[in-house]
């Protein structure tokens, strides 16, 4: 079946604008994760959902960042008043469940966000 | 907070040489996962280790989890050009019900044919 998909693949915006990044997880996967990856760094955890609820949002850098998953499938990461420092690749991953072998994370191709 | 360190940051080898990357966590882990990211690609899951002292093999790749469950290593025997990429370890903190993964910064492997 299809893997994790993310749209758009690239997003260029101006400082101060609002952006939304979308993630479609693998069908049937209950857990969904957002990461941010800067050049030369590992994925940095932002938030993860179990179903519709955010189980841990401790990685969101500040209150300009917000993520939702209203129906327990598709998720949207929202960034308000973008800053140049927000430029990075935003990765989404999903897993079948949590714990044991079910929490293998499958990553999407990412959205490359550039804030001018 | 939890920190996961990886060394070396870069490794360049001749094709056929061996390669090892090491991962250390500041806290005891419930499990550790390894991912490979090709240039321009996204992380792809390789393996998960759960038990203290566990060793797993995938063809030329050998993964180890330390006895104290705070460190891990990935060893590649006789590297090939297809092994090029960045290898990340990612650890889940022991205890509790939080399934957050903390990634290391990765080791970039380049292979000279």
GROMACS .gro file of C-alpha atoms in nm:
model
  229
    1UNK     CA    1   0.000   0.000   0.000
    2UNK     CA    2   0.093   0.365  -0.007
    3UNK     CA    3   0.346   0.502   0.234
    4UNK     CA    4   0.334   0.823   0.432
    5UNK     CA    5   0.273   1.120   0.209
    6UNK     CA    6   0.337   1.486   0.280
    7UNK     CA    7   0.228   1.796   0.099
    8UNK     CA    8   0.358   2.024  -0.024
    9UNK     CA    9   0.701   1.884  -0.096
   10UNK     CA   10   0.843   2.235  -0.099
   11UNK     CA   11   0.709   2.554   0.050
   12UNK     CA   12   0.865   2.896   0.016
   13UNK     CA   13   0.712   3.171   0.222
   14UNK     CA   14   0.793   3.514   0.351
   15UNK     CA   15   0.877   3.601   0.707
   16UNK     CA   16   0.563   3.661   0.907
   17UNK     CA   17   0.332   3.447   0.694
   18UNK     CA   18   0.125   3.150   0.806
   19UNK     CA   19   0.186   2.801   0.666
   20UNK     CA   20   0.020   2.463   0.691
   21UNK     CA   21   0.197   2.136   0.626
   22UNK     CA   22  -0.004   1.821   0.571
   23UNK     CA   23   0.071   1.459   0.650
   24UNK     CA   24  -0.122   1.152   0.532
   25UNK     CA   25  -0.012   0.853   0.738
   26UNK     CA   26  -0.020   0.492   0.632
   27UNK     CA   27  -0.378   0.368   0.648
   28UNK     CA   28  -0.454   0.206   0.981
   29UNK     CA   29  -0.160   0.359   1.164
   30UNK     CA   30  -0.278   0.502   1.493
   31UNK     CA   31   0.035   0.693   1.592
   32UNK     CA   32   0.166   0.994   1.402
   33UNK     CA   33   0.483   1.193   1.467
   34UNK     CA   34   0.618   1.526   1.349
   35UNK     CA   35   0.988   1.604   1.335
   36UNK     CA   36   1.198   1.890   1.210
   37UNK     CA   37   1.534   1.826   1.046
   38UNK     CA   38   1.795   2.091   0.979
   39UNK     CA   39   2.095   2.034   0.756
   40UNK     CA   40   2.347   1.803   0.916
   41UNK     CA   41   2.122   1.722   1.211
   42UNK     CA   42   1.907   1.434   1.313
   43UNK     CA   43   1.528   1.459   1.317
   44UNK     CA   44   1.419   1.673   1.609
   45UNK     CA   45   1.098   1.560   1.777
   46UNK     CA   46   0.810   1.807   1.773
   47UNK     CA   47   0.490   1.624   1.864
   48UNK     CA   48   0.322   1.288   1.845
   49UNK     CA   49  -0.041   1.181   1.833
   50UNK     CA   50  -0.208   0.864   1.945
   51UNK     CA   51  -0.538   0.872   1.761
   52UNK     CA   52  -0.677   1.222   1.766
   53UNK     CA   53  -0.502   1.343   2.078
   54UNK     CA   54  -0.157   1.491   2.112
   55UNK     CA   55   0.019   1.254   2.349
   56UNK     CA   56   0.334   1.465   2.376
   57UNK     CA   57   0.383   1.812   2.231
   58UNK     CA   58   0.690   1.898   2.434
   59UNK     CA   59   0.904   1.938   2.123
   60UNK     CA   60   0.707   2.225   1.975
   61UNK     CA   61   0.949   2.517   1.995
   62UNK     CA   62   0.695   2.785   2.090
   63UNK     CA   63   0.331   2.880   2.062
   64UNK     CA   64   0.365   2.971   1.695
   65UNK     CA   65   0.361   2.598   1.623
   66UNK     CA   66   0.045   2.394   1.647
   67UNK     CA   67  -0.061   2.055   1.510
   68UNK     CA   68  -0.395   1.882   1.478
   69UNK     CA   69  -0.524   1.542   1.383
   70UNK     CA   70  -0.902   1.584   1.408
   71UNK     CA   71  -1.011   1.246   1.274
   72UNK     CA   72  -0.715   1.038   1.381
   73UNK     CA   73  -0.570   1.011   1.033
   74UNK     CA   74  -0.446   1.316   0.842
   75UNK     CA   75  -0.249   1.568   1.044
   76UNK     CA   76  -0.169   1.931   0.981
   77UNK     CA   77   0.124   2.119   1.128
   78UNK     CA   78   0.052   2.490   1.145
   79UNK     CA   79   0.314   2.758   1.184
   80UNK     CA   80   0.212   3.117   1.250
   81UNK     CA   81   0.424   3.428   1.191
   82UNK     CA   82   0.702   3.226   1.032
   83UNK     CA   83   1.061   3.322   1.102
   84UNK     CA   84   1.375   3.252   0.901
   85UNK     CA   85   1.486   3.011   1.171
   86UNK     CA   86   1.185   2.792   1.095
   87UNK     CA   87   1.343   2.693   0.765
   88UNK     CA   88   1.401   2.318   0.771
   89UNK     CA   89   1.264   1.991   0.641
   90UNK     CA   90   0.953   1.891   0.833
   91UNK     CA   91   0.917   1.515   0.851
   92UNK     CA   92   0.611   1.317   0.939
   93UNK     CA   93   0.614   0.953   1.044
   94UNK     CA   94   0.347   0.703   1.139
   95UNK     CA   95   0.346   0.373   1.321
   96UNK     CA   96   0.090   0.098   1.356
   97UNK     CA   97   0.075   0.143   1.730
   98UNK     CA   98   0.288   0.214   2.031
   99UNK     CA   99   0.522  -0.030   2.199
  100UNK     CA  100   0.685  -0.349   2.092
  101UNK     CA  101   0.722  -0.412   1.724
  102UNK     CA  102   0.420  -0.198   1.636
  103UNK     CA  103   0.600   0.131   1.685
  104UNK     CA  104   0.836   0.104   1.390
  105UNK     CA  105   0.814   0.451   1.240
  106UNK     CA  106   0.769   0.498   0.867
  107UNK     CA  107   0.875   0.839   0.746
  108UNK     CA  108   0.728   1.050   0.472
  109UNK     CA  109   0.942   1.236   0.217
  110UNK     CA  110   0.918   1.560   0.414
  111UNK     CA  111   0.824   1.917   0.335
  112UNK     CA  112   1.113   2.153   0.278
  113UNK     CA  113   1.010   2.488   0.426
  114UNK     CA  114   1.206   2.797   0.331
  115UNK     CA  115   1.126   3.126   0.501
  116UNK     CA  116   1.268   3.426   0.319
  117UNK     CA  117   1.628   1.626   2.890
  118UNK     CA  118   1.734   1.308   2.721
  119UNK     CA  119   2.035   1.336   2.491
  120UNK     CA  120   2.158   1.088   2.232
  121UNK     CA  121   2.511   1.131   2.104
  122UNK     CA  122   2.661   0.964   1.801
  123UNK     CA  123   3.021   0.935   1.689
  124UNK     CA  124   3.183   0.982   1.454
  125UNK     CA  125   2.998   1.261   1.278
  126UNK     CA  126   3.156   1.164   0.945
  127UNK     CA  127   3.336   0.856   0.817
  128UNK     CA  128   3.493   0.810   0.479
  129UNK     CA  129   3.607   0.460   0.384
  130UNK     CA  130   3.735   0.271   0.084
  131UNK     CA  131   3.495   0.018  -0.055
  132UNK     CA  132   3.553  -0.312   0.123
  133UNK     CA  133   3.660  -0.155   0.452
  134UNK     CA  134   3.454  -0.194   0.765
  135UNK     CA  135   3.258   0.086   0.933
  136UNK     CA  136   3.125   0.135   1.285
  137UNK     CA  137   2.911   0.408   1.437
  138UNK     CA  138   2.848   0.444   1.810
  139UNK     CA  139   2.550   0.578   1.996
  140UNK     CA  140   2.531   0.684   2.361
  141UNK     CA  141   2.231   0.796   2.558
  142UNK     CA  142   2.230   1.011   2.870
  143UNK     CA  143   1.946   0.798   3.008
  144UNK     CA  144   1.858   0.430   3.014
  145UNK     CA  145   1.657   0.331   2.710
  146UNK     CA  146   1.365   0.096   2.671
  147UNK     CA  147   1.470   0.035   2.313
  148UNK     CA  148   1.689   0.178   2.042
  149UNK     CA  149   1.616   0.202   1.674
  150UNK     CA  150   1.846   0.257   1.379
  151UNK     CA  151   1.760   0.442   1.062
  152UNK     CA  152   1.939   0.509   0.734
  153UNK     CA  153   1.890   0.825   0.535
  154UNK     CA  154   2.025   0.842   0.181
  155UNK     CA  155   2.130   1.185   0.051
  156UNK     CA  156   1.815   1.376  -0.036
  157UNK     CA  157   1.595   1.107   0.113
  158UNK     CA  158   1.408   1.044   0.434
  159UNK     CA  159   1.499   0.817   0.726
  160UNK     CA  160   1.426   0.449   0.665
  161UNK     CA  161   1.390   0.208   0.955
  162UNK     CA  162   1.658  -0.058   0.980
  163UNK     CA  163   1.610  -0.235   1.311
  164UNK     CA  164   1.495  -0.213   1.671
  165UNK     CA  165   1.684  -0.352   1.970
  166UNK     CA  166   1.504  -0.410   2.297
  167UNK     CA  167   1.695  -0.647   2.520
  168UNK     CA  168   2.007  -0.574   2.721
  169UNK     CA  169   2.312  -0.706   2.535
  170UNK     CA  170   2.109  -0.787   2.227
  171UNK     CA  171   2.291  -0.845   1.898
  172UNK     CA  172   2.111  -0.857   1.566
  173UNK     CA  173   2.245  -0.907   1.216
  174UNK     CA  174   2.115  -0.806   0.878
  175UNK     CA  175   2.348  -0.940   0.609
  176UNK     CA  176   2.663  -0.726   0.648
  177UNK     CA  177   2.515  -0.509   0.926
  178UNK     CA  178   2.554  -0.598   1.293
  179UNK     CA  179   2.368  -0.407   1.562
  180UNK     CA  180   2.442  -0.423   1.933
  181UNK     CA  181   2.261  -0.291   2.238
  182UNK     CA  182   2.474  -0.240   2.548
  183UNK     CA  183   2.426  -0.429   2.873
  184UNK     CA  184   2.320  -0.111   3.052
  185UNK     CA  185   2.083  -0.019   2.767
  186UNK     CA  186   2.249   0.319   2.728
  187UNK     CA  187   2.464   0.259   2.424
  188UNK     CA  188   2.450   0.089   2.090
  189UNK     CA  189   2.659   0.034   1.782
  190UNK     CA  190   2.615  -0.042   1.415
  191UNK     CA  191   2.893  -0.222   1.232
  192UNK     CA  192   2.905  -0.271   0.857
  193UNK     CA  193   3.141  -0.534   0.722
  194UNK     CA  194   3.302  -0.483   0.381
  195UNK     CA  195   3.125  -0.161   0.288
  196UNK     CA  196   2.977  -0.113  -0.056
  197UNK     CA  197   2.889   0.208  -0.239
  198UNK     CA  198   2.523   0.132  -0.172
  199UNK     CA  199   2.592   0.179   0.201
  200UNK     CA  200   2.642   0.554   0.152
  201UNK     CA  201   2.413   0.763   0.367
  202UNK     CA  202   2.361   0.893   0.719
  203UNK     CA  203   2.295   0.640   0.991
  204UNK     CA  204   2.089   0.757   1.287
  205UNK     CA  205   2.021   0.593   1.616
  206UNK     CA  206   1.706   0.689   1.802
  207UNK     CA  207   1.628   0.600   2.160
  208UNK     CA  208   1.313   0.574   2.363
  209UNK     CA  209   1.352   0.660   2.729
  210UNK     CA  210   1.292   0.378   2.973
  211UNK     CA  211   0.992   0.388   3.202
  212UNK     CA  212   0.656   0.553   3.167
  213UNK     CA  213   0.428   0.547   2.868
  214UNK     CA  214   0.591   0.814   2.656
  215UNK     CA  215   0.680   0.691   2.309
  216UNK     CA  216   0.882   0.991   2.203
  217UNK     CA  217   1.200   0.904   2.011
  218UNK     CA  218   1.517   1.108   2.049
  219UNK     CA  219   1.749   1.093   1.751
  220UNK     CA  220   2.124   1.131   1.746
  221UNK     CA  221   2.285   1.367   1.497
  222UNK     CA  222   2.385   1.077   1.277
  223UNK     CA  223   2.702   0.950   1.115
  224UNK     CA  224   2.749   1.033   0.750
  225UNK     CA  225   2.918   0.746   0.569
  226UNK     CA  226   3.081   0.797   0.233
  227UNK     CA  227   3.240   0.511   0.042
  228UNK     CA  228   3.512   0.552  -0.217
  229UNK     CA  229   3.475   0.291  -0.495
   0.00000   0.00000   0.00000
